[in-house]
Structure formats: C-alpha cells, structure tokens
Amino acid sequence: MEWQQSFTRLLDGTHTPSEDPLEHGAQLVVTDPDGGEVFRSALARCFRVEEDDPTLVWIRPILRGAVDPETGWYVFNLNLARRRCLHWASVTDGPGGGLVFRLVSGQVARVEPARGDELAELRRWDDFTLTLLTAEEERALEALEEDSWIGRFS
C-alpha cells in the first residue's frame, strides 16, 4: 500500500533529501474530535501492520528518557516505551509530507516529520538503541510483538 511506503520514509528519515537520514524522523500527534491535542511523541523507526487486520498498525512512541546518574548515559525505560496501535478507518496524505490516520475512536493521528523537542528525543533514542542495546534487544523492540519489556532498562 502506498501509505506504508510514505510511513516507512517518515520513520526512517528518508522523506527528505539528506546525507544522514538519522537527522530526520517522525512524530505522532493525536487530537480529539474537537481538535484538542491529547498526545505528542517522537516515533521509533519501526512499525508493523497486524497480519489479521490491515487497519491496525503497531508503532512505538518514544516517551521521555533521562540521564542515568550512575553511568551518565541518556537511557529509556523500555517498559514505558511500549508498542501502541493505530486502529484506523482511513489514511490520507497530510500537510508537509505526513500522513493523517482517522482512527475508529474518532480521534485523528497525524504522523509527520519530527521537529523540535520530539526530534531531539528521537536522536537520543537512536543513540540509546544503537549504542547500549544488544542486537537481540534491538530486534525485539523492532518486532513490536510484546506489550511489556522484561530485562535491562525496564
């Protein structure tokens, strides 16, 4: 599906010409039917469409991390950075190269190029996942199969 290609480009940072796609990424902004914003977060660079329901998309919003006082590393609690789903009724192109998911709940979820605080947090997430996680841990996160995290950084 065409929206999946656009979604992939947003998440992996190739939606804009750049020498380094890690300088770009995506954020999620959810609004209620009245237009009020209820959630905003950077998105990890992976998604998964549910095999049995193509209108259900698994994503990983990145909730704020913190500096570990023992190591000085910026880390994330992976039990808080859980997978979430977008259960959509329709998907359309949004402004600025983003996507607009009209959710079955009546809310609207915009996936758009990350900027500001969300882009800064995404860069910290990239550093955390690429530097501190094992390849096995990284694969487990990217699979978007589990609802909770058992192990390091929980």
Short mmCIF file of C-alpha atoms in Angstrom, two decimals:
data_model
loop_
_atom_site.label_atom_id
_atom_site.label_comp_id
_atom_site.label_asym_id
_atom_site.label_seq_id
_atom_site.Cartn_x
_atom_site.Cartn_y
_atom_site.Cartn_z
CA MET A 1 0.00 0.00 0.00
CA GLU A 2 1.18 3.48 -0.79
CA TRP A 3 0.63 4.83 2.74
CA GLN A 4 3.03 2.18 4.08
CA GLN A 5 5.80 3.44 1.79
CA SER A 6 5.22 7.02 2.99
CA PHE A 7 5.14 5.80 6.59
CA THR A 8 8.44 3.96 6.14
CA ARG A 9 10.09 7.06 4.64
CA LEU A 10 8.88 9.22 7.54
CA LEU A 11 10.11 6.81 10.19
CA ASP A 12 13.49 6.07 8.65
CA GLY A 13 14.20 9.71 7.82
CA THR A 14 14.32 9.35 4.04
CA HIS A 15 11.28 11.58 3.47
CA THR A 16 13.66 14.47 2.84
CA PRO A 17 16.90 14.55 0.89
CA SER A 18 19.77 14.44 3.34
CA GLU A 19 23.22 12.99 3.66
CA ASP A 20 22.22 11.45 7.00
CA PRO A 21 18.68 10.04 7.38
CA LEU A 22 19.23 9.79 11.16
CA GLU A 23 18.93 13.60 11.18
CA HIS A 24 15.22 13.16 10.39
CA GLY A 25 12.35 11.01 11.60
CA ALA A 26 8.69 11.11 12.58
CA GLN A 27 6.47 12.27 15.38
CA LEU A 28 2.92 11.36 16.30
CA VAL A 29 0.31 13.99 17.18
CA VAL A 30 -3.12 12.78 18.29
CA THR A 31 -6.13 15.08 18.53
CA ASP A 32 -9.64 14.54 19.85
CA PRO A 33 -12.65 15.09 17.57
CA ASP A 34 -12.88 18.67 18.89
CA GLY A 35 -9.33 19.32 17.64
CA GLY A 36 -7.63 19.44 21.05
CA GLU A 37 -4.21 17.80 21.18
CA VAL A 38 -4.11 14.82 23.55
CA PHE A 39 -0.75 13.21 22.75
CA ARG A 40 2.56 14.11 21.09
CA SER A 41 5.66 11.96 20.84
CA ALA A 42 8.58 11.05 18.62
CA LEU A 43 8.22 7.63 16.97
CA ALA A 44 10.77 4.84 16.93
CA ARG A 45 11.87 3.89 13.43
CA CYS A 46 9.66 0.80 13.05
CA PHE A 47 6.04 -0.19 12.53
CA ARG A 48 4.13 -3.37 11.90
CA VAL A 49 0.76 -3.91 10.24
CA GLU A 50 -1.27 -6.58 12.00
CA GLU A 51 -1.49 -9.63 9.76
CA ASP A 52 -5.14 -10.40 10.61
CA ASP A 53 -6.31 -6.77 10.48
CA PRO A 54 -4.59 -4.44 7.99
CA THR A 55 -6.29 -1.43 9.63
CA LEU A 56 -4.30 -2.00 12.83
CA VAL A 57 -0.76 -0.59 12.83
CA TRP A 58 1.70 -1.15 15.69
CA ILE A 59 4.10 1.71 16.50
CA ARG A 60 6.46 2.63 19.32
CA PRO A 61 6.05 6.16 20.70
CA ILE A 62 9.17 7.34 22.49
CA LEU A 63 8.44 8.64 25.95
CA ARG A 64 10.99 10.86 27.64
CA GLY A 65 14.18 9.26 28.87
CA ALA A 66 16.61 10.56 31.47
CA VAL A 67 20.29 10.60 32.33
CA ASP A 68 21.31 7.59 34.40
CA PRO A 69 23.20 9.10 37.37
CA GLU A 70 25.44 6.02 37.67
CA THR A 71 26.63 5.90 34.05
CA GLY A 72 25.89 9.36 32.68
CA TRP A 73 24.14 7.77 29.69
CA TYR A 74 20.77 9.01 28.49
CA VAL A 75 18.52 5.95 28.85
CA PHE A 76 14.89 4.99 28.38
CA ASN A 77 12.60 2.81 30.46
CA LEU A 78 11.56 0.27 27.83
CA ASN A 79 8.50 -0.70 29.85
CA LEU A 80 7.23 2.83 29.29
CA ALA A 81 8.19 2.93 25.60
CA ARG A 82 5.61 0.25 24.82
CA ARG A 83 4.13 -0.56 21.49
CA ARG A 84 0.83 1.15 20.76
CA CYS A 85 -1.62 0.70 17.93
CA LEU A 86 -3.33 2.96 15.49
CA HIS A 87 -6.65 1.35 14.56
CA TRP A 88 -7.69 3.42 11.60
CA ALA A 89 -10.78 3.92 9.47
CA SER A 90 -8.93 5.90 6.77
CA VAL A 91 -5.44 7.13 5.91
CA THR A 92 -4.75 10.19 3.77
CA ASP A 93 -1.78 12.32 2.86
CA GLY A 94 -1.25 15.13 5.31
CA PRO A 95 0.43 18.51 5.11
CA GLY A 96 4.21 18.64 4.85
CA GLY A 97 4.57 15.06 3.64
CA GLY A 98 2.88 13.49 6.64
CA LEU A 99 0.00 11.05 6.97
CA VAL A 100 -3.37 11.51 8.64
CA PHE A 101 -4.98 8.47 10.26
CA ARG A 102 -8.64 8.88 11.13
CA LEU A 103 -8.97 6.42 13.98
CA VAL A 104 -12.02 4.26 14.69
CA SER A 105 -12.20 6.01 18.09
CA GLY A 106 -12.95 9.32 16.34
CA GLN A 107 -9.52 10.74 17.13
CA VAL A 108 -7.10 11.87 14.44
CA ALA A 109 -3.46 10.73 14.48
CA ARG A 110 -1.00 12.72 12.38
CA VAL A 111 2.37 11.17 11.62
CA GLU A 112 4.60 13.98 10.44
CA PRO A 113 8.27 14.91 10.21
CA ALA A 114 9.73 15.21 13.72
CA ARG A 115 10.92 18.62 14.86
CA GLY A 116 11.89 20.47 18.00
CA ASP A 117 11.81 18.50 21.24
CA GLU A 118 10.50 15.37 19.52
CA LEU A 119 13.39 15.32 17.02
CA ALA A 120 15.89 15.84 19.87
CA GLU A 121 14.35 12.92 21.80
CA LEU A 122 14.41 10.73 18.68
CA ARG A 123 18.14 11.42 18.30
CA ARG A 124 18.69 10.40 21.93
CA TRP A 125 16.60 7.25 21.31
CA ASP A 126 18.72 6.40 18.25
CA ASP A 127 21.90 6.84 20.29
CA PHE A 128 20.46 4.66 23.09
CA THR A 129 19.29 1.85 20.82
CA LEU A 130 22.38 1.83 18.60
CA THR A 131 24.90 2.17 21.44
CA LEU A 132 23.52 0.49 24.55
CA LEU A 133 21.20 -2.25 23.33
CA THR A 134 22.34 -5.61 22.09
CA ALA A 135 21.34 -6.66 18.58
CA GLU A 136 18.86 -9.11 20.14
CA GLU A 137 17.28 -6.39 22.29
CA GLU A 138 17.02 -4.08 19.30
CA ARG A 139 15.35 -6.80 17.19
CA ALA A 140 12.85 -7.48 20.00
CA LEU A 141 11.90 -3.79 20.11
CA GLU A 142 11.57 -3.53 16.34
CA ALA A 143 9.37 -6.64 16.13
CA LEU A 144 6.59 -4.82 18.02
CA GLU A 145 5.27 -8.16 19.30
CA GLU A 146 5.29 -7.69 23.10
CA ASP A 147 3.27 -5.38 25.33
CA SER A 148 5.85 -5.20 28.11
CA TRP A 149 9.62 -5.38 28.46
CA ILE A 150 11.40 -7.77 30.76
CA GLY A 151 15.14 -7.30 31.05
CA ARG A 152 17.60 -4.44 31.05
CA PHE A 153 16.22 -0.90 31.01
CA SER A 154 12.83 -1.85 32.48
#
